[in-house]
Coordinates of C-alpha atoms and ligand atoms in Angstrom, one line a residue:
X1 CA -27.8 0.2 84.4
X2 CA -27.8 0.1 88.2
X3 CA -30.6 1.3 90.4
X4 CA -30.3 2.1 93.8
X5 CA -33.6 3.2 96.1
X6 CA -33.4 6.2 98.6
X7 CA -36.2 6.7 100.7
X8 CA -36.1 9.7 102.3
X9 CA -39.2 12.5 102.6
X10 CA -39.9 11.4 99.4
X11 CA -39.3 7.8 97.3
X12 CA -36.5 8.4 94.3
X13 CA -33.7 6.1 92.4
X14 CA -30.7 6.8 91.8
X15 CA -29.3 5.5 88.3
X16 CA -25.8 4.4 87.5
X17 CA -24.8 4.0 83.9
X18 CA -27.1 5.8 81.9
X19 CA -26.8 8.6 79.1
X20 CA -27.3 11.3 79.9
X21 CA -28.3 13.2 76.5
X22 CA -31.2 10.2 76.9
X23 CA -32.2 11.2 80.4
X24 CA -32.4 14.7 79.7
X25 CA -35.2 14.3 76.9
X26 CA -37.1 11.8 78.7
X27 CA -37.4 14.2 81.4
X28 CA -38.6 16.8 78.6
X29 CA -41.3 14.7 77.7
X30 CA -42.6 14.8 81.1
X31 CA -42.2 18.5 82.0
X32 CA -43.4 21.3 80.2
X33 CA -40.1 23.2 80.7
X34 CA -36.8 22.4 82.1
X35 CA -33.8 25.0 83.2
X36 CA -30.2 23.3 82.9
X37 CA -27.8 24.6 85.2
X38 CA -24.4 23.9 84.8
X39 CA -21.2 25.8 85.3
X40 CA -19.7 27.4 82.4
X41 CA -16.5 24.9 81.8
X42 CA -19.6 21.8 82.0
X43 CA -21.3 23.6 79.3
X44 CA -18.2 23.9 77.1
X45 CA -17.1 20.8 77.3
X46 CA -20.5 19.4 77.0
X47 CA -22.0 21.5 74.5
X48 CA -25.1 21.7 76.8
X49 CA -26.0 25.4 75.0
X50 CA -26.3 22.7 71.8
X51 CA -27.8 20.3 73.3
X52 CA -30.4 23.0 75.5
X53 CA -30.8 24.7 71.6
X54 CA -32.1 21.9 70.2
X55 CA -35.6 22.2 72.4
X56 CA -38.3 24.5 72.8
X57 CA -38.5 23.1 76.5
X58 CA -34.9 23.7 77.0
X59 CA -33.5 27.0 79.1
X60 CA -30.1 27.2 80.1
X61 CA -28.4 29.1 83.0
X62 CA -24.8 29.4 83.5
X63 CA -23.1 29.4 86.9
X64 CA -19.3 30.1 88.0
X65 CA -17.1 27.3 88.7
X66 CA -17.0 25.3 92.2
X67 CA -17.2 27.6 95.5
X68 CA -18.4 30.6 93.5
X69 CA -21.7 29.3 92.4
X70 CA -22.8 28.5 96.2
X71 CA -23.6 32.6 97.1
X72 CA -26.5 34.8 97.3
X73 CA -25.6 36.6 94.4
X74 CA -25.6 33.6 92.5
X75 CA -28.7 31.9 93.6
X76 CA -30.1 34.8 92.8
X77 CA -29.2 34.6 89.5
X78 CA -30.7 31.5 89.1
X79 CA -34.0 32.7 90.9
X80 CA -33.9 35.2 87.6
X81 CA -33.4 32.6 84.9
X82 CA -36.3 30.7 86.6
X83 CA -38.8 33.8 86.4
X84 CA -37.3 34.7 83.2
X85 CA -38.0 31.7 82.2
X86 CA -41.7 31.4 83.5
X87 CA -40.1 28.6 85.6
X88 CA -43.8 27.2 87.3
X89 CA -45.0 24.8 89.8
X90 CA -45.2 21.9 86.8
X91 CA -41.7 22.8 85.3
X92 CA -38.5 21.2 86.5
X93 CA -34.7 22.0 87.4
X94 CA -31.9 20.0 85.8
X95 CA -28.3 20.0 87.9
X96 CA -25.1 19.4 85.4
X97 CA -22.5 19.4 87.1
X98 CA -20.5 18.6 90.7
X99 CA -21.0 18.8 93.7
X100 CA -21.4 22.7 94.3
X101 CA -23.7 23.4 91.3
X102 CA -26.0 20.2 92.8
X103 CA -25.8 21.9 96.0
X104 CA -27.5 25.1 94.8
X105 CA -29.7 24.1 91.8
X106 CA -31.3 21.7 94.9
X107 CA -31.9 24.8 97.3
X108 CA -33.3 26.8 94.2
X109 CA -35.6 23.7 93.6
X110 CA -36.5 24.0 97.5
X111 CA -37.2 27.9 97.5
X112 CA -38.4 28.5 94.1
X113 CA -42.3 28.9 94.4
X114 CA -41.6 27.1 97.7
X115 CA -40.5 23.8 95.9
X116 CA -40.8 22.7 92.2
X117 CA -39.0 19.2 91.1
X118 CA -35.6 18.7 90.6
X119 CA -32.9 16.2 88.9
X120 CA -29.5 15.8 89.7
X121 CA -26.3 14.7 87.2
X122 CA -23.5 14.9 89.0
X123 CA -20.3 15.4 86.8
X124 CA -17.9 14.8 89.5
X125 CA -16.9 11.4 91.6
X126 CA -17.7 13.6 94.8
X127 CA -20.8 14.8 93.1
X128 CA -21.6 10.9 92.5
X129 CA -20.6 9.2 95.5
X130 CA -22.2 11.9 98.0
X131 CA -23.3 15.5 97.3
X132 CA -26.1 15.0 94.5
X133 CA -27.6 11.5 97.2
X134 CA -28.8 12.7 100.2
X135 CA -31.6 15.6 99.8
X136 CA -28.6 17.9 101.3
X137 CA -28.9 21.1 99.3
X138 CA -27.4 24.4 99.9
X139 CA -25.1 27.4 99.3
X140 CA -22.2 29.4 101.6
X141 CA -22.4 32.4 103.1
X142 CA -20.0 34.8 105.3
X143 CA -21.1 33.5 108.7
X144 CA -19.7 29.9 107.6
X145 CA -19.8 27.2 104.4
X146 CA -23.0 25.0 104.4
X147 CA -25.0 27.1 106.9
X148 CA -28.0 28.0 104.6
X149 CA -29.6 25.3 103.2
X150 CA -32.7 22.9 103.4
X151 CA -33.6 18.8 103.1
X152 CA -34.6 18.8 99.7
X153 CA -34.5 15.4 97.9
X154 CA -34.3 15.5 93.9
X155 CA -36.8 13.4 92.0
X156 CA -34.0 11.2 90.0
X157 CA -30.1 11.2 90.6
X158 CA -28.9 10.1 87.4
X159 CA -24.8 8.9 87.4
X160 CA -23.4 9.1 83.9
X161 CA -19.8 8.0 84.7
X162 CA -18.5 9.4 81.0
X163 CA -18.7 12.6 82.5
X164 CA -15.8 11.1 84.6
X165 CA -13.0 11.3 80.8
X166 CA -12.6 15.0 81.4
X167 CA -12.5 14.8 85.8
X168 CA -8.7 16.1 86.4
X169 CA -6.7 13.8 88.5
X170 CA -6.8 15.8 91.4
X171 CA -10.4 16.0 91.3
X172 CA -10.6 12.4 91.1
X173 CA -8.5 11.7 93.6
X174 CA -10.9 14.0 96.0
X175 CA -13.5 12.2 95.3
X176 CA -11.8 8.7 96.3
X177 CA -11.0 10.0 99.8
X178 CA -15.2 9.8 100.1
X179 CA -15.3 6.4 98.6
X180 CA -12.0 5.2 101.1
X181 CA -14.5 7.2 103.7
X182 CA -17.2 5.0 103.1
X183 CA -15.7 1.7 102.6
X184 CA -14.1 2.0 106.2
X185 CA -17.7 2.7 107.6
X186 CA -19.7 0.2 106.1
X187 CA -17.8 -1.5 102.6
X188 CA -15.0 -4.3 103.0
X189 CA -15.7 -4.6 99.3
X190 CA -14.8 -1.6 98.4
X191 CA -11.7 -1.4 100.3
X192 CA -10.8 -4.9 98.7
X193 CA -11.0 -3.2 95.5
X194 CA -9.1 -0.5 96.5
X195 CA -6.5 -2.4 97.6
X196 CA -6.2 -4.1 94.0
X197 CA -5.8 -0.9 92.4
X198 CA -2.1 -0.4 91.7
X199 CA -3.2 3.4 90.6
X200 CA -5.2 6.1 90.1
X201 CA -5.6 4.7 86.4
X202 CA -6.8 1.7 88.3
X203 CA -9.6 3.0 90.3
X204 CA -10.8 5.0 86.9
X205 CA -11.4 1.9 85.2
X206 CA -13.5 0.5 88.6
X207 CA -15.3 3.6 88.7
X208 CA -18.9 2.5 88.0
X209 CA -18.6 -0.9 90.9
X210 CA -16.9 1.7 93.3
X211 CA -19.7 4.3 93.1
X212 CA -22.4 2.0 93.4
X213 CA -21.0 0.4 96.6
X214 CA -20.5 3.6 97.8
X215 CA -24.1 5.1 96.9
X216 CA -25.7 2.2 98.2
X217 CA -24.3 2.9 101.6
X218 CA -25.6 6.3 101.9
X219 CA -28.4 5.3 100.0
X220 CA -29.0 2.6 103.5
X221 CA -27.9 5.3 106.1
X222 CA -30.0 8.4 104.6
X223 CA -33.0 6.3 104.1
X224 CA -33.2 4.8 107.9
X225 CA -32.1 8.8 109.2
X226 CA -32.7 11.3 106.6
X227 CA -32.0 14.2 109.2
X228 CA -28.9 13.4 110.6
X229 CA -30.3 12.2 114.1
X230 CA -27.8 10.1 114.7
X231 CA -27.1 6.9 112.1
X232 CA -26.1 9.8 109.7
X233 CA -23.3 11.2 112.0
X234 CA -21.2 8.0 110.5
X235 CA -20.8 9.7 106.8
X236 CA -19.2 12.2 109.0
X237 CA -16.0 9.8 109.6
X238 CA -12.8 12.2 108.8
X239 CA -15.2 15.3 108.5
X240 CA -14.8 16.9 111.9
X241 CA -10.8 17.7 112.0
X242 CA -11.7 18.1 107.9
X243 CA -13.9 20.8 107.9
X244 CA -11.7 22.6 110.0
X245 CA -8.6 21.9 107.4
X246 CA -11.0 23.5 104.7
X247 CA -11.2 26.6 106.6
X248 CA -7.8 26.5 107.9
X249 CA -7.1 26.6 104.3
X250 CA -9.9 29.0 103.3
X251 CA -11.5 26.5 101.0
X252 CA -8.9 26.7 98.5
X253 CA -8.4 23.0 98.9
X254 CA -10.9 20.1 97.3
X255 CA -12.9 18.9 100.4
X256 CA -11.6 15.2 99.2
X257 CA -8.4 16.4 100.4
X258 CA -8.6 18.1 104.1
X259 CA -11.0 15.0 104.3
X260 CA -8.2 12.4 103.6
X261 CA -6.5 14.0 106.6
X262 CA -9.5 14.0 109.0
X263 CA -9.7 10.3 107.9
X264 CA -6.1 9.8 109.8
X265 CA -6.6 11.6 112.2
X266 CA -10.6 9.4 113.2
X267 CA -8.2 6.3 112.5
X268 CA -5.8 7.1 115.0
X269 CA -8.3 8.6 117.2
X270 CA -9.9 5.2 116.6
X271 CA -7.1 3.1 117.3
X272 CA -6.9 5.0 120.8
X273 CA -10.0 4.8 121.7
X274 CA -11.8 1.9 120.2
X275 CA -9.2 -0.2 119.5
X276 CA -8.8 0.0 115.9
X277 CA -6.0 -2.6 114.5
X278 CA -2.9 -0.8 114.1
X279 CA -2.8 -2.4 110.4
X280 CA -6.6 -1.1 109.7
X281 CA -5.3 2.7 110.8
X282 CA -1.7 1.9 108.5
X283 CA -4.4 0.8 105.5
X284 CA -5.7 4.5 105.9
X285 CA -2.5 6.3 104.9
X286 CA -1.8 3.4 102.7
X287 CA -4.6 4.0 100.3
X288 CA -5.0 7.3 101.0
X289 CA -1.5 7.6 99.0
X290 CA -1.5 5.4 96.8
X291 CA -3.9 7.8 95.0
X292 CA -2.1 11.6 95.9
X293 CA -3.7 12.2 98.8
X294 CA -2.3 14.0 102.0
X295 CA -2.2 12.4 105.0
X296 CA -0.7 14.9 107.1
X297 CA -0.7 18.6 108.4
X298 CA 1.2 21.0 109.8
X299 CA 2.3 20.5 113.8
X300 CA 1.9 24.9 114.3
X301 CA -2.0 24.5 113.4
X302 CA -3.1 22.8 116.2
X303 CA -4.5 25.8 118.3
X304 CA -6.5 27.1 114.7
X305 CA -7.8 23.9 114.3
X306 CA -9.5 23.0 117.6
X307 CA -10.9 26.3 117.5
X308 CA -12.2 25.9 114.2
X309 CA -13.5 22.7 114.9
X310 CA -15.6 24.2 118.0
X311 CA -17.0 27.5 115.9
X312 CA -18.2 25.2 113.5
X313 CA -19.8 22.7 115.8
X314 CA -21.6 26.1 117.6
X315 CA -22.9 27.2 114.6
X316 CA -24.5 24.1 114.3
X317 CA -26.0 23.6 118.1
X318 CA -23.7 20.4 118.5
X319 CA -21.0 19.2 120.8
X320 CA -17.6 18.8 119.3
X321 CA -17.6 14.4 118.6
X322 CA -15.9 12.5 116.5
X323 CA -16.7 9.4 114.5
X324 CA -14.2 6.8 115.2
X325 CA -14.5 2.9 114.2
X326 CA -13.5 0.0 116.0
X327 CA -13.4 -2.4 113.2
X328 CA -13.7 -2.1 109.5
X329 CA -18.0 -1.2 109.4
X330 CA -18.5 -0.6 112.8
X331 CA -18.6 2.9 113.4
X332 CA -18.3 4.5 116.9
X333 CA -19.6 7.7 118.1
X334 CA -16.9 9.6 120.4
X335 CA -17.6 12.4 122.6
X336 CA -16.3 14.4 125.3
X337 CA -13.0 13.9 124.7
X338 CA -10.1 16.1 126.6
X339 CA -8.1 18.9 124.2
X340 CA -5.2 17.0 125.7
X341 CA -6.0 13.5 124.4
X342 CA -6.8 15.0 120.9
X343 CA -3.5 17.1 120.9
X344 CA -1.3 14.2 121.3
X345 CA -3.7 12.4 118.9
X346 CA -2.9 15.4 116.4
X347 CA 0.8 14.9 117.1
X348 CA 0.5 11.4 115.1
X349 CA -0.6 13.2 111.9
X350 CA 1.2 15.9 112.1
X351 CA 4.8 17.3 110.9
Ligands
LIG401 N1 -25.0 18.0 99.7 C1 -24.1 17.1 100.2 O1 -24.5 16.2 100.9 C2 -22.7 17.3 100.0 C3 -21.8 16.3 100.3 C4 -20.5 16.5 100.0 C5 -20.0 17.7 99.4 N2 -20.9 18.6 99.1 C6 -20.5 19.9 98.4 O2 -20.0 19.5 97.1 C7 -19.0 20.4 96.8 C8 -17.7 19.6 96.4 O3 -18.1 18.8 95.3 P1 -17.2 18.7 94.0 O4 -15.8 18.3 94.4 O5 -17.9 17.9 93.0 O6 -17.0 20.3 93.6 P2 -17.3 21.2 92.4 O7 -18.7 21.1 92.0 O8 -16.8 22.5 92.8 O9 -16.4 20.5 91.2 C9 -15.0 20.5 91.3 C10 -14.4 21.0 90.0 O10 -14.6 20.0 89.0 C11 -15.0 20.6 87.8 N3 -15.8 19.6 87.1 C12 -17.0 19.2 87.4 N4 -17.3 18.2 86.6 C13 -16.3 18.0 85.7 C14 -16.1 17.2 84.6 N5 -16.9 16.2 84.3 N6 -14.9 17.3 83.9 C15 -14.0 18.3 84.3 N7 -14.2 19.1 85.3 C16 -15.3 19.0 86.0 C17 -15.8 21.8 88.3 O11 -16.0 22.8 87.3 C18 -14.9 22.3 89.5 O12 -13.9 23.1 89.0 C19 -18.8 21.3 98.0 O13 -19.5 22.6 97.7 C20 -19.4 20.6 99.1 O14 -19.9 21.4 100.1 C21 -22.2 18.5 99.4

């Protein structure tokens, strides 16, 4: 078992390697009750209704499947099971499941009677490696994805990478283009790993190494800038001209994969600007790849895009800036930059 420290407004681990049947009644024993959420294929495949059956302590609530479970009308739901449940200050939240059902079982921990605990199990590699670390909870909502939400750090993230056996291909593969993310930030040694890898298969088997590398650098980065002040900004690399993909593609795509494209598109931008070896911006596509990933976009979007990329950074009271990196871990922060320069930038990646 690995144990990685976050220190954020509170002090928690996050555990890597554990069993999570075992987890789940220890935290039993400490709470007087405990409502499960998880979506309905996690239950099923699971057999969390058994497993939530077999204790008095045990409530279960059942959420849709990925995007759908981050409304309103589904955090309301869970706001129900909790009173239904007599939910109280003393009594606990448990998140099964990816990265959308962490994001709203956290922000029902944060509003329900203004803040009860909460534990994370992330079911996914994207879960793992970045939506259930970080005290970043939150649902969707018509005026934009991600906009409603609050800091709200769980009291234990625990990683139980069997969960992984059922993760689709594709799924996994979204959830590599966060670990490529963060090894070109701050990991050589997950890069060199990476590199090894011959295949998807590959990577599988390095699962556990690759998502404790990758937890421990956002585990560093959250801890020293919990807010996103600035250090923060860096687990952003790929995510501006991503986001915008996302939408462009009305969220139909895994965020893994508009992010693999926004990772190009920082590595060129990087190679521009700061730079970046042209080998470092060719290892991009190259791993990116290897592992089903896209890598490039259509040439007609262009106009969509940059406009998408400035709505979403005026929704959030922030200029339009990029990440870049001028070497492998050292990240660069790049601003004011002309619609021209990123156009023919954009021109690179696209086809
Ligand atoms: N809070 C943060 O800091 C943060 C960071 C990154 C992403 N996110 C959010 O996370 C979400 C993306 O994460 P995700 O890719 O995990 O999405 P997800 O939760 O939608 O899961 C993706 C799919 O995998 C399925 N699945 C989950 N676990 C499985 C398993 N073990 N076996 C088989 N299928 C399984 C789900 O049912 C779903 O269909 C987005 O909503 C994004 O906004 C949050």
């Amino acid at each position: 078992m690995i144990e990685i420290k976050v220190s954020s407004e509170r002090e928690y681990s996050v555990h890597i390697g554990i069993s999570w049947q075992e987890e789940l009644l220890e935290i039993c024993r400490s709470f007087d009750k405990v409502l499960v959420i998880a979506p309905k294929k996690i239950v099923e495949l699971y057999e969390i209704d058994q497993v939530a059956a077999s204790s008095s302590k045990l409530f279960l609530h059942e959420v849709a499947d990925g995007e759908d479970q981050k409304t309103l009308t589904s955090l309301d739901g869970v706001w129900s099971a909790l009173a239904q449940a007599k939910i109280g200050r003393k009594d606990a939240i448990v998140a099964i499941g990816g990265g959308a059902t962490t994001d709203l079982s956290g922000f029902a921990a944060a509003t329900w009677l203004r803040g009860i605990e909460w534990f994370a199990f992330p079911s996914t590699l994207a879960g793992a490696v970045d939506a259930a670390v970080g005290g970043k909870t939150g649902i969707n909502s018509p005026a934009g994805k991600n906009l409603i939400g609050s800091f709200y750090s769980p009291r234990a993230v625990f990683i139980d990478t069997s969960f992984l056996s059922t993760l689709s291909d594709r799924d996994f593969a979204a959830g590599l283009a966060e670990v490529i993310k963060t090894g070109f930030i701050a990991s050589e040694e997950i890069l060199t790993i990476l590199d090894a890898c011959a295949s998807l298969e590959d990577a599988r088997v390095k699962v556990e190494r690759l998502i404790a590398l990758s937890v421990a650098v956002k585990a560093r980065v959250v801890s020293e800038d919990f807010k996103e002040g600035k250090l923060r900004e860096i687990l952003n690399y790929g995510h501006t001209l991503g986001h915008a993909i996302e939408r462009s593609e009305g969220y139909t795509w895994r965020h893994g994969e508009a992010i693999a494209i926004g990772l190009v598109f920082a590595a060129e931008l990087s190679h521009s600007l700061c730079d970046l070896p042209a080998p470092v911006v060719a290892s991009h596509r190259n791993l990116l790849t290897k592992f089903g990933l896209p890598i490039s976009y259509s040439a007609h979007k262009w106009d969509e895009l940059l406009d998408f990329m400035r709505l979403d950074k005026k929704a959030r009271s922030a200029s339009l800036r990029f990440i870049g990196i001028s070497e492998v871990g050292t990240p660069q922060w790049l601003e004011n930059l002309q619609d021209d320069q990123l156009a023919l930038i954009y021109e690179r990646i696209s086809q």
